[in-house]
Amino acid sequence: GFNDVPLGGNYIKQFIFCLIILNTVIPILFIKIFIPVDVYSISASSEISLYISETGEIKQIPFEEYIAQVVYAEMPASFEVEALKAQAIATRSYTYRKLENKNHESADLCTDSSHCQAWREGDKTENYKKVAQAVEATKNKVAVYNGAIINAVYHAASGGFTEEAVN
């Protein structure tokens, strides 16, 4: 019966993985199936200026490299490549929308995840290479609805609660 199932190790990891999938992949599938969103290819600007919140430094980063670094920070590289690709498109779409409504005096974006997006500098690990390959496979692709890039808001964890998109 249910009481015979141990709650250690792999069972907890599987449960957490299921929660993550429910909070990330299911909404993407819902959008893909029920809302007519197209994926268009657009030309990316060459670089963005990024304010590093922790140090106050401003870095110039190639646009697609920035997308890979955000995906690297926002989603575990152990996820399937297709999930990483979906996150890359959402990240790129969100980034374009943030760039349209610039809120920083000295930089395009910042590394404060409560204001812009999480960011983690790339490295030479296999995990980063996997993420960078997923980003490269979707290079310049964004989600579009009625001819405009969507505001692809997303979160790493909802704590079991979400809010209406209009808020």
PDB file of N, CA and C in Angstrom, residues 10-107:
ATOM      1  N   ASN A  10      15.442   8.752  -4.006  1.00  0.00           N
ATOM      2  CA  ASN A  10      14.912   8.874  -5.363  1.00  0.00           C
ATOM      3  C   ASN A  10      13.442   9.255  -5.406  1.00  0.00           C
ATOM      4  N   TYR A  11      12.644   8.820  -4.431  1.00  0.00           N
ATOM      5  CA  TYR A  11      11.224   9.158  -4.464  1.00  0.00           C
ATOM      6  C   TYR A  11      11.018  10.664  -4.296  1.00  0.00           C
ATOM      7  N   ILE A  12      11.778  11.262  -3.409  1.00  0.00           N
ATOM      8  CA  ILE A  12      11.667  12.707  -3.208  1.00  0.00           C
ATOM      9  C   ILE A  12      12.173  13.439  -4.449  1.00  0.00           C
ATOM     10  N   LYS A  13      13.282  12.964  -5.029  1.00  0.00           N
ATOM     11  CA  LYS A  13      13.802  13.577  -6.244  1.00  0.00           C
ATOM     12  C   LYS A  13      12.788  13.479  -7.375  1.00  0.00           C
ATOM     13  N   GLN A  14      12.135  12.331  -7.511  1.00  0.00           N
ATOM     14  CA  GLN A  14      11.137  12.153  -8.562  1.00  0.00           C
ATOM     15  C   GLN A  14       9.940  13.071  -8.316  1.00  0.00           C
ATOM     16  N   PHE A  15       9.527  13.215  -7.068  1.00  0.00           N
ATOM     17  CA  PHE A  15       8.410  14.084  -6.734  1.00  0.00           C
ATOM     18  C   PHE A  15       8.749  15.537  -7.079  1.00  0.00           C
ATOM     19  N   ILE A  16       9.942  15.971  -6.698  1.00  0.00           N
ATOM     20  CA  ILE A  16      10.369  17.338  -6.989  1.00  0.00           C
ATOM     21  C   ILE A  16      10.460  17.548  -8.495  1.00  0.00           C
ATOM     22  N   PHE A  17      11.004  16.552  -9.210  1.00  0.00           N
ATOM     23  CA  PHE A  17      11.082  16.645 -10.659  1.00  0.00           C
ATOM     24  C   PHE A  17       9.693  16.805 -11.263  1.00  0.00           C
ATOM     25  N   CYS A  18       8.720  16.050 -10.769  1.00  0.00           N
ATOM     26  CA  CYS A  18       7.342  16.154 -11.263  1.00  0.00           C
ATOM     27  C   CYS A  18       6.783  17.551 -11.015  1.00  0.00           C
ATOM     28  N   LEU A  19       7.065  18.114  -9.851  1.00  0.00           N
ATOM     29  CA  LEU A  19       6.602  19.471  -9.563  1.00  0.00           C
ATOM     30  C   LEU A  19       7.224  20.482 -10.523  1.00  0.00           C
ATOM     31  N   ILE A  20       8.510  20.314 -10.801  1.00  0.00           N
ATOM     32  CA  ILE A  20       9.183  21.222 -11.722  1.00  0.00           C
ATOM     33  C   ILE A  20       8.563  21.105 -13.106  1.00  0.00           C
ATOM     34  N   ILE A  21       8.329  19.886 -13.554  1.00  0.00           N
ATOM     35  CA  ILE A  21       7.720  19.678 -14.870  1.00  0.00           C
ATOM     36  C   ILE A  21       6.342  20.331 -14.915  1.00  0.00           C
ATOM     37  N   LEU A  22       5.555  20.156 -13.860  1.00  0.00           N
ATOM     38  CA  LEU A  22       4.222  20.748 -13.841  1.00  0.00           C
ATOM     39  C   LEU A  22       4.279  22.265 -13.910  1.00  0.00           C
ATOM     40  N   ASN A  23       5.329  22.860 -13.335  1.00  0.00           N
ATOM     41  CA  ASN A  23       5.449  24.312 -13.320  1.00  0.00           C
ATOM     42  C   ASN A  23       6.129  24.885 -14.554  1.00  0.00           C
ATOM     43  N   THR A  24       6.786  24.050 -15.368  1.00  0.00           N
ATOM     44  CA  THR A  24       7.482  24.596 -16.535  1.00  0.00           C
ATOM     45  C   THR A  24       6.960  24.031 -17.846  1.00  0.00           C
ATOM     46  N   VAL A  25       6.983  22.731 -17.995  1.00  0.00           N
ATOM     47  CA  VAL A  25       6.638  22.132 -19.281  1.00  0.00           C
ATOM     48  C   VAL A  25       5.144  22.183 -19.552  1.00  0.00           C
ATOM     49  N   ILE A  26       4.308  21.897 -18.577  1.00  0.00           N
ATOM     50  CA  ILE A  26       2.860  21.876 -18.791  1.00  0.00           C
ATOM     51  C   ILE A  26       2.345  23.226 -19.295  1.00  0.00           C
ATOM     52  N   PRO A  27       2.732  24.364 -18.672  1.00  0.00           N
ATOM     53  CA  PRO A  27       2.265  25.646 -19.227  1.00  0.00           C
ATOM     54  C   PRO A  27       2.733  25.873 -20.659  1.00  0.00           C
ATOM     55  N   ILE A  28       3.951  25.451 -20.990  1.00  0.00           N
ATOM     56  CA  ILE A  28       4.443  25.610 -22.354  1.00  0.00           C
ATOM     57  C   ILE A  28       3.613  24.765 -23.307  1.00  0.00           C
ATOM     58  N   LEU A  29       3.318  23.513 -22.913  1.00  0.00           N
ATOM     59  CA  LEU A  29       2.481  22.653 -23.746  1.00  0.00           C
ATOM     60  C   LEU A  29       1.088  23.238 -23.889  1.00  0.00           C
ATOM     61  N   PHE A  30       0.540  23.796 -22.811  1.00  0.00           N
ATOM     62  CA  PHE A  30      -0.783  24.421 -22.855  1.00  0.00           C
ATOM     63  C   PHE A  30      -0.778  25.555 -23.875  1.00  0.00           C
ATOM     64  N   ILE A  31       0.238  26.389 -23.803  1.00  0.00           N
ATOM     65  CA  ILE A  31       0.333  27.504 -24.738  1.00  0.00           C
ATOM     66  C   ILE A  31       0.441  26.983 -26.165  1.00  0.00           C
ATOM     67  N   LYS A  32       1.274  25.960 -26.376  1.00  0.00           N
ATOM     68  CA  LYS A  32       1.479  25.435 -27.721  1.00  0.00           C
ATOM     69  C   LYS A  32       0.202  24.821 -28.288  1.00  0.00           C
ATOM     70  N   ILE A  33      -0.571  24.152 -27.459  1.00  0.00           N
ATOM     71  CA  ILE A  33      -1.753  23.444 -27.932  1.00  0.00           C
ATOM     72  C   ILE A  33      -2.960  24.366 -28.041  1.00  0.00           C
ATOM     73  N   PHE A  34      -3.184  25.248 -27.086  1.00  0.00           N
ATOM     74  CA  PHE A  34      -4.440  25.975 -27.004  1.00  0.00           C
ATOM     75  C   PHE A  34      -4.389  27.439 -27.426  1.00  0.00           C
ATOM     76  N   ILE A  35      -3.221  28.032 -27.475  1.00  0.00           N
ATOM     77  CA  ILE A  35      -3.129  29.445 -27.828  1.00  0.00           C
ATOM     78  C   ILE A  35      -2.307  29.551 -29.115  1.00  0.00           C
ATOM     79  N   PRO A  36      -2.810  30.243 -30.122  1.00  0.00           N
ATOM     80  CA  PRO A  36      -2.100  30.303 -31.404  1.00  0.00           C
ATOM     81  C   PRO A  36      -0.853  31.183 -31.339  1.00  0.00           C
ATOM     82  N   VAL A  37       0.215  30.649 -30.811  1.00  0.00           N
ATOM     83  CA  VAL A  37       1.483  31.367 -30.722  1.00  0.00           C
ATOM     84  C   VAL A  37       2.394  30.801 -31.810  1.00  0.00           C
ATOM     85  N   ASP A  38       2.994  31.677 -32.579  1.00  0.00           N
ATOM     86  CA  ASP A  38       3.933  31.259 -33.608  1.00  0.00           C
ATOM     87  C   ASP A  38       5.346  31.500 -33.122  1.00  0.00           C
ATOM     88  N   VAL A  39       6.285  30.771 -33.698  1.00  0.00           N
ATOM     89  CA  VAL A  39       7.691  31.006 -33.414  1.00  0.00           C
ATOM     90  C   VAL A  39       8.289  31.609 -34.668  1.00  0.00           C
ATOM     91  N   TYR A  40       8.755  32.829 -34.559  1.00  0.00           N
ATOM     92  CA  TYR A  40       9.355  33.543 -35.680  1.00  0.00           C
ATOM     93  C   TYR A  40      10.849  33.671 -35.448  1.00  0.00           C
ATOM     94  N   SER A  41      11.548  33.844 -36.523  1.00  0.00           N
ATOM     95  CA  SER A  41      12.979  34.083 -36.441  1.00  0.00           C
ATOM     96  C   SER A  41      13.212  35.579 -36.645  1.00  0.00           C
ATOM     97  N   ILE A  42      14.010  36.175 -35.778  1.00  0.00           N
ATOM     98  CA  ILE A  42      14.296  37.602 -35.868  1.00  0.00           C
ATOM     99  C   ILE A  42      15.798  37.819 -35.771  1.00  0.00           C
ATOM    100  N   SER A  43      16.235  38.968 -36.123  1.00  0.00           N
ATOM    101  CA  SER A  43      17.653  39.289 -36.071  1.00  0.00           C
ATOM    102  C   SER A  43      17.979  39.897 -34.709  1.00  0.00           C
ATOM    103  N   ALA A  44      18.915  39.299 -34.015  1.00  0.00           N
ATOM    104  CA  ALA A  44      19.284  39.769 -32.676  1.00  0.00           C
ATOM    105  C   ALA A  44      20.318  40.886 -32.765  1.00  0.00           C
ATOM    106  N   SER A  45      20.234  41.808 -31.808  1.00  0.00           N
ATOM    107  CA  SER A  45      21.284  42.818 -31.716  1.00  0.00           C
ATOM    108  C   SER A  45      22.575  42.105 -31.343  1.00  0.00           C
ATOM    109  N   SER A  46      23.685  42.714 -31.643  1.00  0.00           N
ATOM    110  CA  SER A  46      24.950  42.022 -31.443  1.00  0.00           C
ATOM    111  C   SER A  46      25.328  41.843 -29.976  1.00  0.00           C
ATOM    112  N   GLU A  47      25.105  42.845 -29.169  1.00  0.00           N
ATOM    113  CA  GLU A  47      25.492  42.769 -27.754  1.00  0.00           C
ATOM    114  C   GLU A  47      24.473  43.476 -26.882  1.00  0.00           C
ATOM    115  N   ILE A  48      24.460  43.087 -25.626  1.00  0.00           N
ATOM    116  CA  ILE A  48      23.685  43.819 -24.627  1.00  0.00           C
ATOM    117  C   ILE A  48      24.641  44.266 -23.536  1.00  0.00           C
ATOM    118  N   SER A  49      24.286  45.325 -22.855  1.00  0.00           N
ATOM    119  CA  SER A  49      25.052  45.731 -21.677  1.00  0.00           C
ATOM    120  C   SER A  49      24.298  45.190 -20.457  1.00  0.00           C
ATOM    121  N   LEU A  50      25.034  44.506 -19.615  1.00  0.00           N
ATOM    122  CA  LEU A  50      24.442  43.830 -18.460  1.00  0.00           C
ATOM    123  C   LEU A  50      25.037  44.384 -17.173  1.00  0.00           C
ATOM    124  N   TYR A  51      24.163  44.912 -16.315  1.00  0.00           N
ATOM    125  CA  TYR A  51      24.583  45.403 -15.003  1.00  0.00           C
ATOM    126  C   TYR A  51      24.643  44.211 -14.053  1.00  0.00           C
ATOM    127  N   ILE A  52      25.824  43.906 -13.529  1.00  0.00           N
ATOM    128  CA  ILE A  52      26.010  42.804 -12.590  1.00  0.00           C
ATOM    129  C   ILE A  52      25.656  43.342 -11.205  1.00  0.00           C
ATOM    130  N   SER A  53      24.485  42.966 -10.720  1.00  0.00           N
ATOM    131  CA  SER A  53      23.958  43.528  -9.468  1.00  0.00           C
ATOM    132  C   SER A  53      24.883  43.293  -8.283  1.00  0.00           C
ATOM    133  N   GLU A  54      25.544  42.154  -8.249  1.00  0.00           N
ATOM    134  CA  GLU A  54      26.392  41.802  -7.107  1.00  0.00           C
ATOM    135  C   GLU A  54      27.644  42.667  -7.012  1.00  0.00           C
ATOM    136  N   THR A  55      28.180  43.115  -8.154  1.00  0.00           N
ATOM    137  CA  THR A  55      29.449  43.844  -8.139  1.00  0.00           C
ATOM    138  C   THR A  55      29.334  45.293  -8.612  1.00  0.00           C
ATOM    139  N   GLY A  56      28.243  45.651  -9.278  1.00  0.00           N
ATOM    140  CA  GLY A  56      28.093  46.987  -9.838  1.00  0.00           C
ATOM    141  C   GLY A  56      28.790  47.147 -11.185  1.00  0.00           C
ATOM    142  N   GLU A  57      29.397  46.084 -11.667  1.00  0.00           N
ATOM    143  CA  GLU A  57      30.102  46.091 -12.951  1.00  0.00           C
ATOM    144  C   GLU A  57      29.095  46.037 -14.111  1.00  0.00           C
ATOM    145  N   ILE A  58      29.462  46.603 -15.238  1.00  0.00           N
ATOM    146  CA  ILE A  58      28.662  46.491 -16.458  1.00  0.00           C
ATOM    147  C   ILE A  58      29.482  45.712 -17.475  1.00  0.00           C
ATOM    148  N   LYS A  59      28.870  44.646 -18.014  1.00  0.00           N
ATOM    149  CA  LYS A  59      29.537  43.800 -19.007  1.00  0.00           C
ATOM    150  C   LYS A  59      28.821  43.917 -20.342  1.00  0.00           C
ATOM    151  N   GLN A  60      29.591  43.881 -21.399  1.00  0.00           N
ATOM    152  CA  GLN A  60      29.054  43.775 -22.751  1.00  0.00           C
ATOM    153  C   GLN A  60      29.075  42.288 -23.106  1.00  0.00           C
ATOM    154  N   ILE A  61      27.912  41.743 -23.449  1.00  0.00           N
ATOM    155  CA  ILE A  61      27.798  40.310 -23.709  1.00  0.00           C
ATOM    156  C   ILE A  61      27.076  40.102 -25.039  1.00  0.00           C
ATOM    157  N   PRO A  62      27.608  39.230 -25.902  1.00  0.00           N
ATOM    158  CA  PRO A  62      26.871  38.899 -27.124  1.00  0.00           C
ATOM    159  C   PRO A  62      25.462  38.400 -26.765  1.00  0.00           C
ATOM    160  N   PHE A  63      24.472  38.839 -27.535  1.00  0.00           N
ATOM    161  CA  PHE A  63      23.076  38.576 -27.211  1.00  0.00           C
ATOM    162  C   PHE A  63      22.788  37.085 -26.994  1.00  0.00           C
ATOM    163  N   GLU A  64      23.152  36.241 -27.926  1.00  0.00           N
ATOM    164  CA  GLU A  64      22.832  34.813 -27.799  1.00  0.00           C
ATOM    165  C   GLU A  64      23.598  34.156 -26.650  1.00  0.00           C
ATOM    166  N   GLU A  65      24.775  34.647 -26.339  1.00  0.00           N
ATOM    167  CA  GLU A  65      25.522  34.149 -25.180  1.00  0.00           C
ATOM    168  C   GLU A  65      24.775  34.511 -23.889  1.00  0.00           C
ATOM    169  N   TYR A  66      24.234  35.731 -23.851  1.00  0.00           N
ATOM    170  CA  TYR A  66      23.420  36.136 -22.699  1.00  0.00           C
ATOM    171  C   TYR A  66      22.219  35.198 -22.535  1.00  0.00           C
ATOM    172  N   ILE A  67      21.550  34.858 -23.634  1.00  0.00           N
ATOM    173  CA  ILE A  67      20.398  33.948 -23.561  1.00  0.00           C
ATOM    174  C   ILE A  67      20.828  32.616 -22.971  1.00  0.00           C
ATOM    175  N   ALA A  68      21.956  32.076 -23.428  1.00  0.00           N
ATOM    176  CA  ALA A  68      22.455  30.796 -22.895  1.00  0.00           C
ATOM    177  C   ALA A  68      22.743  30.908 -21.401  1.00  0.00           C
ATOM    178  N   GLN A  69      23.307  32.026 -20.967  1.00  0.00           N
ATOM    179  CA  GLN A  69      23.648  32.200 -19.564  1.00  0.00           C
ATOM    180  C   GLN A  69      22.398  32.322 -18.696  1.00  0.00           C
ATOM    181  N   VAL A  70      21.349  32.924 -19.224  1.00  0.00           N
ATOM    182  CA  VAL A  70      20.091  33.006 -18.479  1.00  0.00           C
ATOM    183  C   VAL A  70      19.452  31.623 -18.379  1.00  0.00           C
ATOM    184  N   VAL A  71      19.398  30.897 -19.483  1.00  0.00           N
ATOM    185  CA  VAL A  71      18.836  29.542 -19.451  1.00  0.00           C
ATOM    186  C   VAL A  71      19.628  28.678 -18.467  1.00  0.00           C
ATOM    187  N   TYR A  72      20.942  28.831 -18.467  1.00  0.00           N
ATOM    188  CA  TYR A  72      21.824  28.096 -17.556  1.00  0.00           C
ATOM    189  C   TYR A  72      21.475  28.392 -16.091  1.00  0.00           C
ATOM    190  N   ALA A  73      21.087  29.618 -15.822  1.00  0.00           N
ATOM    191  CA  ALA A  73      20.727  30.005 -14.452  1.00  0.00           C
ATOM    192  C   ALA A  73      19.300  29.612 -14.099  1.00  0.00           C
ATOM    193  N   GLU A  74      18.410  29.624 -15.069  1.00  0.00           N
ATOM    194  CA  GLU A  74      16.985  29.431 -14.805  1.00  0.00           C
ATOM    195  C   GLU A  74      16.530  27.972 -14.803  1.00  0.00           C
ATOM    196  N   MET A  75      17.233  27.091 -15.501  1.00  0.00           N
ATOM    197  CA  MET A  75      16.752  25.722 -15.672  1.00  0.00           C
ATOM    198  C   MET A  75      17.906  24.732 -15.544  1.00  0.00           C
ATOM    199  N   PRO A  76      17.694  23.627 -14.840  1.00  0.00           N
ATOM    200  CA  PRO A  76      18.764  22.633 -14.731  1.00  0.00           C
ATOM    201  C   PRO A  76      19.150  22.075 -16.104  1.00  0.00           C
ATOM    202  N   ALA A  77      20.434  21.983 -16.362  1.00  0.00           N
ATOM    203  CA  ALA A  77      20.922  21.455 -17.637  1.00  0.00           C
ATOM    204  C   ALA A  77      20.585  19.970 -17.790  1.00  0.00           C
ATOM    205  N   SER A  78      20.199  19.326 -16.707  1.00  0.00           N
ATOM    206  CA  SER A  78      19.843  17.905 -16.770  1.00  0.00           C
ATOM    207  C   SER A  78      18.488  17.692 -17.437  1.00  0.00           C
ATOM    208  N   PHE A  79      17.724  18.757 -17.658  1.00  0.00           N
ATOM    209  CA  PHE A  79      16.432  18.629 -18.340  1.00  0.00           C
ATOM    210  C   PHE A  79      16.666  18.219 -19.789  1.00  0.00           C
ATOM    211  N   GLU A  80      15.633  17.668 -20.403  1.00  0.00           N
ATOM    212  CA  GLU A  80      15.707  17.256 -21.796  1.00  0.00           C
ATOM    213  C   GLU A  80      16.023  18.459 -22.690  1.00  0.00           C
ATOM    214  N   VAL A  81      16.696  18.197 -23.800  1.00  0.00           N
ATOM    215  CA  VAL A  81      17.100  19.255 -24.717  1.00  0.00           C
ATOM    216  C   VAL A  81      15.893  20.042 -25.220  1.00  0.00           C
ATOM    217  N   GLU A  82      14.777  19.371 -25.487  1.00  0.00           N
ATOM    218  CA  GLU A  82      13.599  20.079 -25.983  1.00  0.00           C
ATOM    219  C   GLU A  82      13.056  21.063 -24.940  1.00  0.00           C
ATOM    220  N   ALA A  83      13.134  20.717 -23.674  1.00  0.00           N
ATOM    221  CA  ALA A  83      12.724  21.646 -22.614  1.00  0.00           C
ATOM    222  C   ALA A  83      13.673  22.842 -22.570  1.00  0.00           C
ATOM    223  N   LEU A  84      14.971  22.592 -22.738  1.00  0.00           N
ATOM    224  CA  LEU A  84      15.949  23.685 -22.767  1.00  0.00           C
ATOM    225  C   LEU A  84      15.698  24.600 -23.966  1.00  0.00           C
ATOM    226  N   LYS A  85      15.333  24.012 -25.104  1.00  0.00           N
ATOM    227  CA  LYS A  85      15.016  24.817 -26.289  1.00  0.00           C
ATOM    228  C   LYS A  85      13.786  25.690 -26.031  1.00  0.00           C
ATOM    229  N   ALA A  86      12.761  25.108 -25.419  1.00  0.00           N
ATOM    230  CA  ALA A  86      11.554  25.881 -25.104  1.00  0.00           C
ATOM    231  C   ALA A  86      11.894  27.027 -24.150  1.00  0.00           C
ATOM    232  N   GLN A  87      12.735  26.749 -23.169  1.00  0.00           N
ATOM    233  CA  GLN A  87      13.152  27.795 -22.235  1.00  0.00           C
ATOM    234  C   GLN A  87      13.955  28.867 -22.964  1.00  0.00           C
ATOM    235  N   ALA A  88      14.781  28.474 -23.919  1.00  0.00           N
ATOM    236  CA  ALA A  88      15.574  29.445 -24.679  1.00  0.00           C
ATOM    237  C   ALA A  88      14.658  30.397 -25.455  1.00  0.00           C
ATOM    238  N   ILE A  89      13.612  29.853 -26.070  1.00  0.00           N
ATOM    239  CA  ILE A  89      12.678  30.701 -26.823  1.00  0.00           C
ATOM    240  C   ILE A  89      11.921  31.631 -25.875  1.00  0.00           C
ATOM    241  N   ALA A  90      11.496  31.100 -24.728  1.00  0.00           N
ATOM    242  CA  ALA A  90      10.811  31.940 -23.737  1.00  0.00           C
ATOM    243  C   ALA A  90      11.756  33.025 -23.214  1.00  0.00           C
ATOM    244  N   THR A  91      12.984  32.658 -22.925  1.00  0.00           N
ATOM    245  CA  THR A  91      13.973  33.613 -22.420  1.00  0.00           C
ATOM    246  C   THR A  91      14.251  34.700 -23.445  1.00  0.00           C
ATOM    247  N   ARG A  92      14.441  34.312 -24.702  1.00  0.00           N
ATOM    248  CA  ARG A  92      14.724  35.279 -25.750  1.00  0.00           C
ATOM    249  C   ARG A  92      13.541  36.226 -25.942  1.00  0.00           C
ATOM    250  N   SER A  93      12.331  35.667 -25.943  1.00  0.00           N
ATOM    251  CA  SER A  93      11.127  36.489 -26.103  1.00  0.00           C
ATOM    252  C   SER A  93      11.003  37.483 -24.960  1.00  0.00           C
ATOM    253  N   TYR A  94      11.185  36.994 -23.740  1.00  0.00           N
ATOM    254  CA  TYR A  94      11.101  37.857 -22.559  1.00  0.00           C
ATOM    255  C   TYR A  94      12.171  38.948 -22.621  1.00  0.00           C
ATOM    256  N   THR A  95      13.377  38.574 -23.050  1.00  0.00           N
ATOM    257  CA  THR A  95      14.477  39.535 -23.128  1.00  0.00           C
ATOM    258  C   THR A  95      14.166  40.650 -24.119  1.00  0.00           C
ATOM    259  N   TYR A  96      13.637  40.290 -25.279  1.00  0.00           N
ATOM    260  CA  TYR A  96      13.274  41.328 -26.252  1.00  0.00           C
ATOM    261  C   TYR A  96      12.252  42.290 -25.678  1.00  0.00           C
ATOM    262  N   ARG A  97      11.272  41.756 -24.981  1.00  0.00           N
ATOM    263  CA  ARG A  97      10.258  42.633 -24.378  1.00  0.00           C
ATOM    264  C   ARG A  97      10.882  43.531 -23.314  1.00  0.00           C
ATOM    265  N   LYS A  98      11.799  42.993 -22.517  1.00  0.00           N
ATOM    266  CA  LYS A  98      12.488  43.815 -21.505  1.00  0.00           C
ATOM    267  C   LYS A  98      13.319  44.914 -22.167  1.00  0.00           C
ATOM    268  N   LEU A  99      13.933  44.605 -23.294  1.00  0.00           N
ATOM    269  CA  LEU A  99      14.748  45.595 -23.990  1.00  0.00           C
ATOM    270  C   LEU A  99      13.894  46.722 -24.580  1.00  0.00           C
ATOM    271  N   GLU A 100      12.636  46.412 -24.915  1.00  0.00           N
ATOM    272  CA  GLU A 100      11.728  47.440 -25.421  1.00  0.00           C
ATOM    273  C   GLU A 100      11.383  48.458 -24.331  1.00  0.00           C
ATOM    274  N   ASN A 101      11.343  48.005 -23.092  1.00  0.00           N
ATOM    275  CA  ASN A 101      10.963  48.848 -21.949  1.00  0.00           C
ATOM    276  C   ASN A 101      12.141  48.981 -20.996  1.00  0.00           C
ATOM    277  N   LYS A 102      13.215  49.526 -21.501  1.00  0.00           N
ATOM    278  CA  LYS A 102      14.460  49.633 -20.745  1.00  0.00           C
ATOM    279  C   LYS A 102      14.248  50.374 -19.429  1.00  0.00           C
ATOM    280  N   ASN A 103      14.689  49.774 -18.323  1.00  0.00           N
ATOM    281  CA  ASN A 103      14.497  50.362 -17.001  1.00  0.00           C
ATOM    282  C   ASN A 103      15.807  50.680 -16.284  1.00  0.00           C
ATOM    283  N   HIS A 104      16.902  50.619 -17.001  1.00  0.00           N
ATOM    284  CA  HIS A 104      18.205  50.882 -16.380  1.00  0.00           C
ATOM    285  C   HIS A 104      18.864  52.061 -17.084  1.00  0.00           C
ATOM    286  N   GLU A 105      19.466  52.940 -16.304  1.00  0.00           N
ATOM    287  CA  GLU A 105      20.129  54.105 -16.893  1.00  0.00           C
ATOM    288  C   GLU A 105      21.421  53.722 -17.613  1.00  0.00           C
ATOM    289  N   SER A 106      22.195  52.833 -17.005  1.00  0.00           N
ATOM    290  CA  SER A 106      23.537  52.566 -17.520  1.00  0.00           C
ATOM    291  C   SER A 106      23.685  51.223 -18.239  1.00  0.00           C
ATOM    292  N   ALA A 107      22.615  50.434 -18.316  1.00  0.00           N
ATOM    293  CA  ALA A 107      22.720  49.112 -18.939  1.00  0.00           C
ATOM    294  C   ALA A 107      21.362  48.704 -19.521  1.00  0.00           C
TER     295      ALA A 107
END
